[in-house]
Structure formats: structure tokens, C-alpha cells
């Protein structure tokens, strides 16, 4: 007789960390559905989470680690043996070339396994390598730079459910569930907020799912967010809508900011961004006057990909600060912790600190370690550039450089040049197909988990993380497939450390991964090579200073929202810290934006369209692109285009086209999308094959990264190149 068990669990495909019901029949994961008994999610899930059985049971899933053979094919290898060989090779490389020759790159598929990056980071430190990279610096690195230069407000964020207005810039949280509004059932949260009267303002070149619900949707040409935000600030200052008391008590740099935005008049900004003249003024007024509690201003990838990401993120913070949009003395403590340490929220600033220039120097483009982490866009060059310090070995964990890194051809050359490429991946990803070893890990419902990472994300950026003091713990819910030989991400690095006789000091803090501020000191857990530790124990150790003991959390198997009856404390009498809205570097950059001749940028007839990014509702970056239930029958990435633009170019639906930037070209097909501006096209990333392969774009799509030159238009602090706002042409494809 078959046996079916249904238990609560946590989907961790994305940072929302939805509480779900997990059904296992005869040892096989058969169903993942919303958990109506979960107090935060109340039964909510998205199609990706519901497809966890397809991910777990994917016939393409690797059940054994793989080793590349001399003829380029792969053969299974026992994971312990793979660790022996990899540890030997790393030891040799470190001895010959020094620790800097070994790099680690952590991607988004570690979200379910936060122990992985923490232990990998400890491993990098233990061998003495500074070359620890994450996808953050090709994502939203402007956030950490901006927060460093602006400082943090220790009273906390305004609750989305209490704000009278809210601004979103280049983020579509209804799909991405990531940044801007709480990612836990964002559609419902937004519906409730709008119902109670909150005024949403969205800045996006596309009528995104989120923009469609906005009171005011500013639909500008891409890349003009810094000008638009400067324009909003200018209107607010001119109309005396600032919170002068908050500014006097807590903020430096107001005069510098006011002077710098003065020339961003509504006339100038609206012409430059190509938006209706009155719209900017209306949006500025609405944000401040919608009610007594103006809310927050958040951006995400749209803004960070379009150049001037640090500045634009900084202006988002400045806009909140000039109107005093933070929790104040006597107001309730929002976002109290549960699995992170208790803290006292105070109505005061944590002062600005340097955002970059510390730690490791890259050998290319003058880049350094920064608050956002090491510049991933420069890693290919570090691998390709001969000489002292050259990277010879790369370990990729839950990441896929060949579909994610800008400049795919350069990435390919770099992967080929490495002496050792290891991926830890559940399938033969495009990058894995080039690896020397592919380490096969357990999948998320086969390992225990907590919601600590989702909570911790607030330290990585305001606008992310959990809105409530909510926590859940889930044990292992399904056994790995019979006959498999699988490890876990952290156990792989631990296995290497044991073989290399290294002590690991695991620091439970995003500082090493991007994000620099936490109220309480982080947990540091030391692991010497002789210790035996299970994943359950490691998770418990990382919760050692949590406000709510992990054992308590574990007793509420459907998750629990903990009471918080604290209010924001007054400023310490001796506190002299102030936020800064007039950082000199940012003000200079704003001046440089103002000095740009935007007419020139608009008028290159060779590349008349702008290519922007967008997220796919049922895929997570490259994850799921080959799963039929998730890819909508399209295992490729179309180029979305307004029907009028298609007509103008003589292109019909599904017409094969070439998308060209000044740097390179890729094949695609056209898909009609009337949510776009006429001069903008959009593509999903995460698709495509090797640059050497045939153009099988209808089978696996195209690499958008191939259109991007990492040495042009890159941010001098974080290194992020233009991943969006790319001038392109779209022309019919012959044959
Ligand atoms: N052109 C362009 N480029 C972009 C972007 C864009 O929008 N446009 N977006 C950028 C952004 S924001 C990001 S974050 C990066 C993403 O960059 P990456 O994180 O490097 O890319 P992903 O596609 O998320 O790679 C995830 C990999 O993990 C594997 N995987 C899936 N599940 C598991 C698991 O359970 N365990 C392990 N170990 N592996 C697993 C998948 O098979 C896949 O190979 O790309 C960036 N690059
Ligand atoms: N379903 C799903 N969820 C995901 C992911 C996924 O692949 N699928 N990926 C995850 C990852 S790694 C990340 S980083 C987050 C990203 O989360 P988001 O940043 O919210 O990503 P998008 O949903 O693409 O929203 C970006 C928006 O920016 C707009 N945009 C493009 N260019 C510009 C510009 O120049 N200015 C302005 N103002 N807007 C612009 C686009 O039209 C788009 O609507 O999502 C995460 N969640
Ligand atoms: S929103 Fe994210 S965490 Fe929730 S079910 Fe979807 S993929 Fe999973
Ligand atoms: Mo991302």
C-alpha cells in the first residue's frame, strides 16, 4: 500500500521563503502547495514553488558528481573522491601561485542553503584568498554603496501596511518577490494597501504588473532614474515639503543636495526622461501629501543595471530622508528580529562609512573590494590576465556564469583558461558543461532549513527581508533519490577544509557577501577539522544569538509571527551621528549626469532601441528554463516589443531577428508586448548556449550577456556594467 505524508516546509527558491505543504508519496516528493495554516503566507505560493517536485524529480537532475574525461565527456565520480582530487589540486595551486589563485563565485541558487556561502567564505579566508565573489555585484550593488555613504537609520523602516505612499523604481515585486514591497504574497499586500488608500508611484519603462496598479506610473526612457529622482527631490524642496525638524536634528549635506538638484527642473527632467511635464510634479506632491506617513522609495535591478546605480540608490535614500520617512521615537518597532539577535531600535543615525577602496585591489579597471563585495564583472579578466595574482581555479556554487555574467564570450574564454573549474549544481548547467568536476548536491527539501536568511536580508538592503518577526524551521522532508551520492554545499567546502587541514571560522553575517551593518555582533562559529557537525547543528549554531530560540521556532511547524511590543527609543543623549544626503562623490556624479548631452545619447540611428531586463514569473534566472511546466512552452527568450514598433520594423509575431548592440549580436524571435515603450525592447536573461555552439535559439534561447561589454560604461566603484539600458537594433534574420 502506498504511503503519503504531508508536512509543512519552506520553499526557498527565492527569498520570499513561503511556508508550504510538502507531500511525499512512497519516498518521492509529489506535491508542494500553499500552507493555509501558515500565519504569514496564509496559503500563498507561486508557480515556481509549486513546481518543486519537477525540480526535485527532474530527469536531468544529477544524482552523482561528474568528472570531465580526457575526451571531454563526463563520468560519475564518488563525491568523497572528487573532494580528494580537488583538495590536492587546490593545495598545489595555492603552493605554486598563492592563495589569490583560488576564487569562489556564489550565485542565487544558494538561497535555500545559506550555510553554503558562509562556509565557503570561511574556506576562502582559511586559505587566505580574498577572491570571494557573489552575484550581488551583477545585481543591485548600488544598495550597499548608497547605504554606506548615507548611513543607516536605527529607528527602522516604515511598514508597508502603514505608509500612505510608496515609490518603486525599476522593480517589479509582483513578479520578483524580491525588493520594494514585502515579497510574502506581494500581490495581496499591494491590493490591501491600495484598498486602504496607499498611493503607489512606479517608475518603469514598462507597464509592469506592479506599474499597472500604480496611482502614478512614470514610464520614462531607461537609464534616467537619477534625473527623475533628482527632479522629485527638487520639487519637494521647492514646495517646502521637507521635514525640516528631522533634517535639523539628524541630517548633514542638505544644502549640497539642494544645490545639486536645483537644475533638475521639471521641464529639464521631463524632456530628458521623455515623460509628461506635469507628471513629475504630481508624483512629488503625491508622495509627500498622500497622508501623514509618506512611505519608502525602493529600486532594484532596473535601476542598478541602467548605469549610475549607486547614485540612484543614494537618491532613493535621500528622498526618504528629506521627508523624514523613517520610524521615529515612540513609534512601534517594525521588522523586529526572530532568528536574528534582539536589538533596541533608536531614533538616531548610524553614521556613513567608506563604501569602497578597502581590502583587495583588482588587477583590472581600478576596482576594489567594496561594501557590495568583490566585482564579479571583473572576474573573467582576472582569470584571463596573466601575471602575479592570476585566478587559476574557480568554484561556482549555485551559480551559472555562462548564463549570468556579462560578456559571455569573455566568460567562455575565462572558463576554458582555468586550470580547475568546479561547479556545485543540481544539473549539467551551461557552466557545468565546461567544468572539470560537477559536484551533485542534495536539493532543498532534502535538507533542513530556517527562515533566518530571509530575515537577514534586511541587513543587506532596506526594502528586502521579512516585514514581521516571523520565523519557521523545517526538517528534512524527503530522502534523496535511492542510489544517489549527494553532498551539501557547506559539506563540500568542509570536506575540502578537512583534507587541507584548515580551521574554519564561520561568520553569520552578510558583510562578507555585500551589506555592512548589523546592530549586534554576528555569530562566529569555529570548526576545526576534527569536529563532527551536522547541518542541523550548524543551523542551530548560526542561531546562537537569536531573539527567539530556534527550539521555540521549531515547535511552531507552520511558522509563527512573534509579538513585538517595543517602541523606538529616543536618541542617545551623546549621539552625534548624522545621515548624509550630500556626499561629495554622489553630488559630483549627479553633476556629471547633469552635464551629459542626452540628445546625443538618444540619436544613434544604428541602435534606435533600448534593451532592458525583466524577470520571468515562472522561472528563477536560468532555473527552470528547461522544465516544460515552467517555460510556457518556450524554452527560449523572445525579444518583447510593442506591436507598433514591430509594425514599424515590418516584423510579425515570432519573426526570427538579430538583436545587435555595438558589441555583439544574438539571435531571437519577436514577441508582441504592448506594455513597453515604443523605443524599448526587453529580454529575459538565463537562456542560451555556448558561443561556440550552433544558434539553437529556439531550443535554448540566447545569451543576453553576449551583448554586454564589461569594459565600457561600467561603474567605477562596483564594476557593474550596463546590464540594461543597452542601445540595440532589432533586424530580421535571414534564413
Ligand atoms: N543580461 C543579464 N544578466 C544578468 C541579469 C539580467 O537580468 N540580465 N541578472 C543578474 C542577476 S540579478 C543575478 S542574481 C545573476 C544570477 O547569476 P547566477 O546566480 O550565477 O545564475 P543562476 O541562473 O541563478 O544560476 C543558478 C545555478 O544554480 C543551479 N541550481 C539550481 N538549484 C540548485 C540547488 O538546489 N543547489 C545548487 N548547488 N545549485 C542549484 C542551477 O542549475 C544554475 O546553474 O545574473 C545576473 N546577470
Ligand atoms: N519570478 C522570478 N523572481 C525572481 C527572479 C526571477 O528570475 N524570476 N530573479 C530573482 C533575482 S536574482 C533578482 S535580483 C530579483 C530582481 O527583482 P526586480 O529588480 O524586481 O526584477 P524585475 O522583475 O525584472 O523588475 C525590474 C523592473 O525594472 C524595469 N526597468 C528596466 N530598466 C529600467 C530603467 O532603466 N529604469 C527603471 N526605472 N526601470 C527599469 C523593468 O521593466 C522591470 O519591470 O528577482 C528575484 N526574483
Ligand atoms: S514566491 Fe519564492 S519562496 Fe514563494 S513559492 Fe514562489 S519561489 Fe517559492
Ligand atoms: Mo539577482
PDB file of N, CA, C and O and ligand atoms in Angstrom, residues 105-109 112-113 135 138-140 301 305 397-401 403-406 424-427 429 441-444 489 613-615 620-623 685-686 704-705 708 723, ligand 1:
ATOM      1  N   UNK A 105      32.743  31.696  -6.577  1.00  0.00           N
ATOM      2  CA  UNK A 105      31.630  32.540  -7.039  1.00  0.00           C
ATOM      3  C   UNK A 105      30.299  31.907  -6.605  1.00  0.00           C
ATOM      4  O   UNK A 105      29.974  30.786  -6.964  1.00  0.00           O
ATOM      5  N   UNK A 106      29.568  32.657  -5.808  1.00  0.00           N
ATOM      6  CA  UNK A 106      28.319  32.189  -5.215  1.00  0.00           C
ATOM      7  C   UNK A 106      27.145  32.824  -5.948  1.00  0.00           C
ATOM      8  O   UNK A 106      27.114  34.039  -6.122  1.00  0.00           O
ATOM      9  N   UNK A 107      26.188  32.024  -6.375  1.00  0.00           N
ATOM     10  CA  UNK A 107      25.039  32.557  -7.106  1.00  0.00           C
ATOM     11  C   UNK A 107      23.739  32.452  -6.335  1.00  0.00           C
ATOM     12  O   UNK A 107      23.725  32.183  -5.121  1.00  0.00           O
ATOM     13  N   UNK A 108      22.643  32.634  -7.044  1.00  0.00           N
ATOM     14  CA  UNK A 108      21.357  32.761  -6.373  1.00  0.00           C
ATOM     15  C   UNK A 108      20.775  31.430  -5.896  1.00  0.00           C
ATOM     16  O   UNK A 108      19.914  31.425  -5.020  1.00  0.00           O
ATOM     17  N   UNK A 109      21.240  30.321  -6.462  1.00  0.00           N
ATOM     18  CA  UNK A 109      20.656  29.046  -6.038  1.00  0.00           C
ATOM     19  C   UNK A 109      21.217  28.567  -4.705  1.00  0.00           C
ATOM     20  O   UNK A 109      20.959  27.432  -4.291  1.00  0.00           O
ATOM     21  N   UNK A 112      18.514  28.647  -0.806  1.00  0.00           N
ATOM     22  CA  UNK A 112      17.974  27.611   0.098  1.00  0.00           C
ATOM     23  C   UNK A 112      18.980  27.089   1.111  1.00  0.00           C
ATOM     24  O   UNK A 112      18.586  26.392   2.046  1.00  0.00           O
ATOM     25  N   UNK A 113      20.269  27.383   0.890  1.00  0.00           N
ATOM     26  CA  UNK A 113      21.332  26.761   1.706  1.00  0.00           C
ATOM     27  C   UNK A 113      22.289  27.838   2.207  1.00  0.00           C
ATOM     28  O   UNK A 113      23.454  27.880   1.783  1.00  0.00           O
ATOM     29  N   UNK A 135      26.878  36.955  -6.796  1.00  0.00           N
ATOM     30  CA  UNK A 135      26.124  37.599  -7.871  1.00  0.00           C
ATOM     31  C   UNK A 135      25.686  39.006  -7.478  1.00  0.00           C
ATOM     32  O   UNK A 135      25.189  39.752  -8.327  1.00  0.00           O
ATOM     33  N   UNK A 138      26.623  41.853  -9.749  1.00  0.00           N
ATOM     34  CA  UNK A 138      25.957  41.981 -11.057  1.00  0.00           C
ATOM     35  C   UNK A 138      24.444  41.999 -10.826  1.00  0.00           C
ATOM     36  O   UNK A 138      23.661  41.497 -11.617  1.00  0.00           O
ATOM     37  N   UNK A 139      24.039  42.605  -9.706  1.00  0.00           N
ATOM     38  CA  UNK A 139      22.624  42.596  -9.327  1.00  0.00           C
ATOM     39  C   UNK A 139      22.277  44.011  -8.837  1.00  0.00           C
ATOM     40  O   UNK A 139      21.997  44.895  -9.647  1.00  0.00           O
ATOM     41  N   UNK A 140      22.339  44.235  -7.529  1.00  0.00           N
ATOM     42  CA  UNK A 140      21.984  45.562  -7.011  1.00  0.00           C
ATOM     43  C   UNK A 140      23.082  46.096  -6.087  1.00  0.00           C
ATOM     44  O   UNK A 140      22.805  46.449  -4.932  1.00  0.00           O
ATOM     45  N   UNK A 301      16.735  45.887  -9.722  1.00  0.00           N
ATOM     46  CA  UNK A 301      17.665  45.661 -10.826  1.00  0.00           C
ATOM     47  C   UNK A 301      17.499  46.680 -11.961  1.00  0.00           C
ATOM     48  O   UNK A 301      18.490  47.100 -12.553  1.00  0.00           O
ATOM     49  N   UNK A 305      20.946  48.279 -13.107  1.00  0.00           N
ATOM     50  CA  UNK A 305      21.536  47.832 -14.370  1.00  0.00           C
ATOM     51  C   UNK A 305      21.742  48.985 -15.358  1.00  0.00           C
ATOM     52  O   UNK A 305      22.397  48.804 -16.369  1.00  0.00           O
ATOM     53  N   UNK A 397      29.171  27.947  -6.949  1.00  0.00           N
ATOM     54  CA  UNK A 397      28.195  27.270  -6.093  1.00  0.00           C
ATOM     55  C   UNK A 397      26.810  27.855  -6.364  1.00  0.00           C
ATOM     56  O   UNK A 397      26.593  29.057  -6.157  1.00  0.00           O
ATOM     57  N   UNK A 398      25.892  27.028  -6.842  1.00  0.00           N
ATOM     58  CA  UNK A 398      24.530  27.511  -7.112  1.00  0.00           C
ATOM     59  C   UNK A 398      24.538  28.702  -8.044  1.00  0.00           C
ATOM     60  O   UNK A 398      23.747  29.635  -7.883  1.00  0.00           O
ATOM     61  N   UNK A 399      25.431  28.667  -9.005  1.00  0.00           N
ATOM     62  CA  UNK A 399      25.609  29.816  -9.898  1.00  0.00           C
ATOM     63  C   UNK A 399      25.912  29.329 -11.299  1.00  0.00           C
ATOM     64  O   UNK A 399      26.285  28.177 -11.488  1.00  0.00           O
ATOM     65  N   UNK A 400      25.763  30.208 -12.255  1.00  0.00           N
ATOM     66  CA  UNK A 400      25.890  29.796 -13.646  1.00  0.00           C
ATOM     67  C   UNK A 400      26.495  30.927 -14.469  1.00  0.00           C
ATOM     68  O   UNK A 400      25.794  31.595 -15.241  1.00  0.00           O
ATOM     69  N   UNK A 401      27.802  31.163 -14.313  1.00  0.00           N
ATOM     70  CA  UNK A 401      28.438  32.295 -15.006  1.00  0.00           C
ATOM     71  C   UNK A 401      28.132  32.359 -16.494  1.00  0.00           C
ATOM     72  O   UNK A 401      27.947  33.448 -17.040  1.00  0.00           O
ATOM     73  N   UNK A 403      25.510  31.809 -18.113  1.00  0.00           N
ATOM     74  CA  UNK A 403      24.239  32.460 -18.457  1.00  0.00           C
ATOM     75  C   UNK A 403      24.063  33.772 -17.700  1.00  0.00           C
ATOM     76  O   UNK A 403      23.139  34.529 -18.001  1.00  0.00           O
ATOM     77  N   UNK A 404      24.928  34.039 -16.721  1.00  0.00           N
ATOM     78  CA  UNK A 404      24.673  35.190 -15.847  1.00  0.00           C
ATOM     79  C   UNK A 404      25.683  36.315 -16.012  1.00  0.00           C
ATOM     80  O   UNK A 404      25.337  37.488 -15.861  1.00  0.00           O
ATOM     81  N   UNK A 405      26.926  35.987 -16.269  1.00  0.00           N
ATOM     82  CA  UNK A 405      27.934  37.050 -16.319  1.00  0.00           C
ATOM     83  C   UNK A 405      27.829  37.827 -17.618  1.00  0.00           C
ATOM     84  O   UNK A 405      27.602  37.241 -18.693  1.00  0.00           O
ATOM     85  N   UNK A 406      28.022  39.111 -17.521  1.00  0.00           N
ATOM     86  CA  UNK A 406      28.091  39.917 -18.741  1.00  0.00           C
ATOM     87  C   UNK A 406      29.308  39.501 -19.580  1.00  0.00           C
ATOM     88  O   UNK A 406      30.319  39.065 -19.040  1.00  0.00           O
ATOM     89  N   UNK A 424      29.074  23.378  -8.243  1.00  0.00           N
ATOM     90  CA  UNK A 424      28.191  22.589  -7.368  1.00  0.00           C
ATOM     91  C   UNK A 424      26.803  22.881  -7.893  1.00  0.00           C
ATOM     92  O   UNK A 424      26.294  24.000  -7.740  1.00  0.00           O
ATOM     93  N   UNK A 425      26.228  21.926  -8.586  1.00  0.00           N
ATOM     94  CA  UNK A 425      24.997  22.204  -9.330  1.00  0.00           C
ATOM     95  C   UNK A 425      24.141  20.954  -9.386  1.00  0.00           C
ATOM     96  O   UNK A 425      24.660  19.846  -9.482  1.00  0.00           O
ATOM     97  N   UNK A 426      22.838  21.180  -9.374  1.00  0.00           N
ATOM     98  CA  UNK A 426      21.912  20.061  -9.427  1.00  0.00           C
ATOM     99  C   UNK A 426      21.762  19.505 -10.833  1.00  0.00           C
ATOM    100  O   UNK A 426      21.139  18.461 -11.010  1.00  0.00           O
ATOM    101  N   UNK A 427      22.265  20.235 -11.825  1.00  0.00           N
ATOM    102  CA  UNK A 427      22.158  19.719 -13.191  1.00  0.00           C
ATOM    103  C   UNK A 427      23.365  20.148 -14.016  1.00  0.00           C
ATOM    104  O   UNK A 427      24.163  20.974 -13.581  1.00  0.00           O
ATOM    105  N   UNK A 429      24.467  22.335 -15.906  1.00  0.00           N
ATOM    106  CA  UNK A 429      24.215  23.685 -16.388  1.00  0.00           C
ATOM    107  C   UNK A 429      25.224  24.016 -17.482  1.00  0.00           C
ATOM    108  O   UNK A 429      26.189  23.269 -17.694  1.00  0.00           O
ATOM    109  N   UNK A 441      24.680  18.115  -5.452  1.00  0.00           N
ATOM    110  CA  UNK A 441      24.203  18.319  -4.080  1.00  0.00           C
ATOM    111  C   UNK A 441      22.780  17.811  -3.859  1.00  0.00           C
ATOM    112  O   UNK A 441      22.036  17.558  -4.803  1.00  0.00           O
ATOM    113  N   UNK A 442      22.428  17.704  -2.589  1.00  0.00           N
ATOM    114  CA  UNK A 442      21.024  17.453  -2.237  1.00  0.00           C
ATOM    115  C   UNK A 442      20.193  18.671  -2.647  1.00  0.00           C
ATOM    116  O   UNK A 442      20.729  19.767  -2.798  1.00  0.00           O
ATOM    117  N   UNK A 443      18.891  18.475  -2.769  1.00  0.00           N
ATOM    118  CA  UNK A 443      18.025  19.613  -3.099  1.00  0.00           C
ATOM    119  C   UNK A 443      17.283  20.072  -1.863  1.00  0.00           C
ATOM    120  O   UNK A 443      17.284  19.426  -0.823  1.00  0.00           O
ATOM    121  N   UNK A 444      16.637  21.226  -2.027  1.00  0.00           N
ATOM    122  CA  UNK A 444      16.218  21.969  -0.833  1.00  0.00           C
ATOM    123  C   UNK A 444      15.327  21.207   0.145  1.00  0.00           C
ATOM    124  O   UNK A 444      15.473  21.369   1.352  1.00  0.00           O
ATOM    125  N   UNK A 489      26.156  21.838   0.040  1.00  0.00           N
ATOM    126  CA  UNK A 489      27.105  22.892  -0.336  1.00  0.00           C
ATOM    127  C   UNK A 489      28.156  23.098   0.744  1.00  0.00           C
ATOM    128  O   UNK A 489      29.355  23.115   0.487  1.00  0.00           O
ATOM    129  N   UNK A 613      16.074  44.622 -18.971  1.00  0.00           N
ATOM    130  CA  UNK A 613      15.855  43.287 -18.409  1.00  0.00           C
ATOM    131  C   UNK A 613      14.416  43.131 -17.912  1.00  0.00           C
ATOM    132  O   UNK A 613      13.698  44.114 -17.751  1.00  0.00           O
ATOM    133  N   UNK A 614      14.005  41.926 -17.696  1.00  0.00           N
ATOM    134  CA  UNK A 614      12.757  41.665 -16.979  1.00  0.00           C
ATOM    135  C   UNK A 614      12.826  40.254 -16.408  1.00  0.00           C
ATOM    136  O   UNK A 614      13.555  39.412 -16.916  1.00  0.00           O
ATOM    137  N   UNK A 615      12.072  40.002 -15.353  1.00  0.00           N
ATOM    138  CA  UNK A 615      12.027  38.686 -14.738  1.00  0.00           C
ATOM    139  C   UNK A 615      10.857  37.892 -15.271  1.00  0.00           C
ATOM    140  O   UNK A 615       9.816  38.456 -15.609  1.00  0.00           O
ATOM    141  N   UNK A 620      13.369  31.164 -12.341  1.00  0.00           N
ATOM    142  CA  UNK A 620      14.248  31.915 -11.440  1.00  0.00           C
ATOM    143  C   UNK A 620      15.604  31.968 -12.147  1.00  0.00           C
ATOM    144  O   UNK A 620      16.343  30.982 -12.151  1.00  0.00           O
ATOM    145  N   UNK A 621      15.889  33.102 -12.774  1.00  0.00           N
ATOM    146  CA  UNK A 621      17.092  33.237 -13.597  1.00  0.00           C
ATOM    147  C   UNK A 621      17.167  32.051 -14.554  1.00  0.00           C
ATOM    148  O   UNK A 621      16.207  31.787 -15.262  1.00  0.00           O
ATOM    149  N   UNK A 622      18.272  31.289 -14.561  1.00  0.00           N
ATOM    150  CA  UNK A 622      18.349  30.164 -15.510  1.00  0.00           C
ATOM    151  C   UNK A 622      17.639  28.919 -14.988  1.00  0.00           C
ATOM    152  O   UNK A 622      17.557  27.911 -15.699  1.00  0.00           O
ATOM    153  N   UNK A 623      17.109  28.975 -13.776  1.00  0.00           N
ATOM    154  CA  UNK A 623      16.466  27.784 -13.203  1.00  0.00           C
ATOM    155  C   UNK A 623      15.069  27.599 -13.764  1.00  0.00           C
ATOM    156  O   UNK A 623      14.236  28.487 -13.663  1.00  0.00           O
ATOM    157  N   UNK A 685      17.077  37.114 -19.118  1.00  0.00           N
ATOM    158  CA  UNK A 685      18.402  36.506 -19.192  1.00  0.00           C
ATOM    159  C   UNK A 685      18.275  35.042 -18.726  1.00  0.00           C
ATOM    160  O   UNK A 685      17.185  34.550 -18.487  1.00  0.00           O
ATOM    161  N   UNK A 686      19.398  34.362 -18.611  1.00  0.00           N
ATOM    162  CA  UNK A 686      19.381  32.996 -18.083  1.00  0.00           C
ATOM    163  C   UNK A 686      19.280  31.932 -19.166  1.00  0.00           C
ATOM    164  O   UNK A 686      19.295  30.744 -18.865  1.00  0.00           O
ATOM    165  N   UNK A 704      21.858  37.017 -23.369  1.00  0.00           N
ATOM    166  CA  UNK A 704      21.804  38.483 -23.392  1.00  0.00           C
ATOM    167  C   UNK A 704      23.169  39.055 -22.993  1.00  0.00           C
ATOM    168  O   UNK A 704      23.617  40.083 -23.495  1.00  0.00           O
ATOM    169  N   UNK A 705      23.864  38.318 -22.106  1.00  0.00           N
ATOM    170  CA  UNK A 705      25.174  38.772 -21.649  1.00  0.00           C
ATOM    171  C   UNK A 705      26.162  38.962 -22.783  1.00  0.00           C
ATOM    172  O   UNK A 705      27.114  39.745 -22.660  1.00  0.00           O
ATOM    173  N   UNK A 708      26.959  42.508 -23.941  1.00  0.00           N
ATOM    174  CA  UNK A 708      27.441  43.486 -22.952  1.00  0.00           C
ATOM    175  C   UNK A 708      28.966  43.496 -22.871  1.00  0.00           C
ATOM    176  O   UNK A 708      29.604  42.451 -22.692  1.00  0.00           O
ATOM    177  N   UNK A 723      23.811  46.304 -17.659  1.00  0.00           N
ATOM    178  CA  UNK A 723      23.096  45.050 -17.928  1.00  0.00           C
ATOM    179  C   UNK A 723      21.706  45.353 -18.489  1.00  0.00           C
ATOM    180  O   UNK A 723      20.970  44.452 -18.873  1.00  0.00           O
TER     181      UNK A 723
HETATM  182  N1  LIG B   1      21.827  40.093 -19.090  1.00  0.00           N
HETATM  183  C1  LIG B   1      21.516  39.902 -17.803  1.00  0.00           C
HETATM  184  N2  LIG B   1      22.423  39.358 -16.977  1.00  0.00           N
HETATM  185  C2  LIG B   1      22.108  39.147 -15.679  1.00  0.00           C
HETATM  186  C3  LIG B   1      20.860  39.541 -15.157  1.00  0.00           C
HETATM  187  C4  LIG B   1      19.908  40.100 -16.058  1.00  0.00           C
HETATM  188  O1  LIG B   1      18.766  40.425 -15.685  1.00  0.00           O
HETATM  189  N3  LIG B   1      20.265  40.268 -17.358  1.00  0.00           N
HETATM  190  N4  LIG B   1      20.590  39.359 -13.823  1.00  0.00           N
HETATM  191  C5  LIG B   1      21.732  39.318 -12.928  1.00  0.00           C
HETATM  192  C6  LIG B   1      21.329  38.898 -11.586  1.00  0.00           C
HETATM  193  S1  LIG B   1      20.276  39.913 -10.727  1.00  0.00           S
HETATM  194  C7  LIG B   1      21.774  37.772 -10.992  1.00  0.00           C
HETATM  195  S2  LIG B   1      21.382  37.454  -9.365  1.00  0.00           S
HETATM  196  C8  LIG B   1      22.649  36.844 -11.716  1.00  0.00           C
HETATM  197  C9  LIG B   1      22.325  35.373 -11.440  1.00  0.00           C
HETATM  198  O2  LIG B   1      23.506  34.720 -11.529  1.00  0.00           O
HETATM  199  P1  LIG B   1      23.707  33.215 -11.071  1.00  0.00           P
HETATM  200  O3  LIG B   1      23.246  33.037  -9.691  1.00  0.00           O
HETATM  201  O4  LIG B   1      25.123  32.905 -11.396  1.00  0.00           O
HETATM  202  O5  LIG B   1      22.751  32.448 -12.104  1.00  0.00           O
HETATM  203  P2  LIG B   1      21.561  31.454 -11.896  1.00  0.00           P
HETATM  204  O6  LIG B   1      20.964  31.296 -13.235  1.00  0.00           O
HETATM  205  O7  LIG B   1      20.662  31.863 -10.806  1.00  0.00           O
HETATM  206  O8  LIG B   1      22.351  30.106 -11.535  1.00  0.00           O
HETATM  207  C10 LIG B   1      21.855  29.161 -10.656  1.00  0.00           C
HETATM  208  C11 LIG B   1      22.544  27.828 -10.897  1.00  0.00           C
HETATM  209  O9  LIG B   1      22.302  27.023  -9.747  1.00  0.00           O
HETATM  210  C12 LIG B   1      21.831  25.746 -10.151  1.00  0.00           C
HETATM  211  N5  LIG B   1      20.933  25.217  -9.105  1.00  0.00           N
HETATM  212  C13 LIG B   1      19.590  25.176  -9.085  1.00  0.00           C
HETATM  213  N6  LIG B   1      19.146  24.638  -7.942  1.00  0.00           N
HETATM  214  C14 LIG B   1      20.235  24.347  -7.210  1.00  0.00           C
HETATM  215  C15 LIG B   1      20.430  23.787  -5.926  1.00  0.00           C
HETATM  216  O10 LIG B   1      19.478  23.422  -5.243  1.00  0.00           O
HETATM  217  N7  LIG B   1      21.709  23.660  -5.485  1.00  0.00           N
HETATM  218  C16 LIG B   1      22.777  24.027  -6.255  1.00  0.00           C
HETATM  219  N8  LIG B   1      24.003  23.889  -5.753  1.00  0.00           N
HETATM  220  N9  LIG B   1      22.614  24.549  -7.482  1.00  0.00           N
HETATM  221  C17 LIG B   1      21.374  24.706  -7.948  1.00  0.00           C
HETATM  222  C18 LIG B   1      21.149  25.971 -11.472  1.00  0.00           C
HETATM  223  O11 LIG B   1      21.126  24.752 -12.196  1.00  0.00           O
HETATM  224  C19 LIG B   1      22.029  27.073 -12.088  1.00  0.00           C
HETATM  225  O12 LIG B   1      23.091  26.506 -12.826  1.00  0.00           O
HETATM  226  O13 LIG B   1      22.592  37.085 -13.129  1.00  0.00           O
HETATM  227  C20 LIG B   1      22.854  38.433 -13.448  1.00  0.00           C
HETATM  228  N10 LIG B   1      23.023  38.577 -14.872  1.00  0.00           N
END
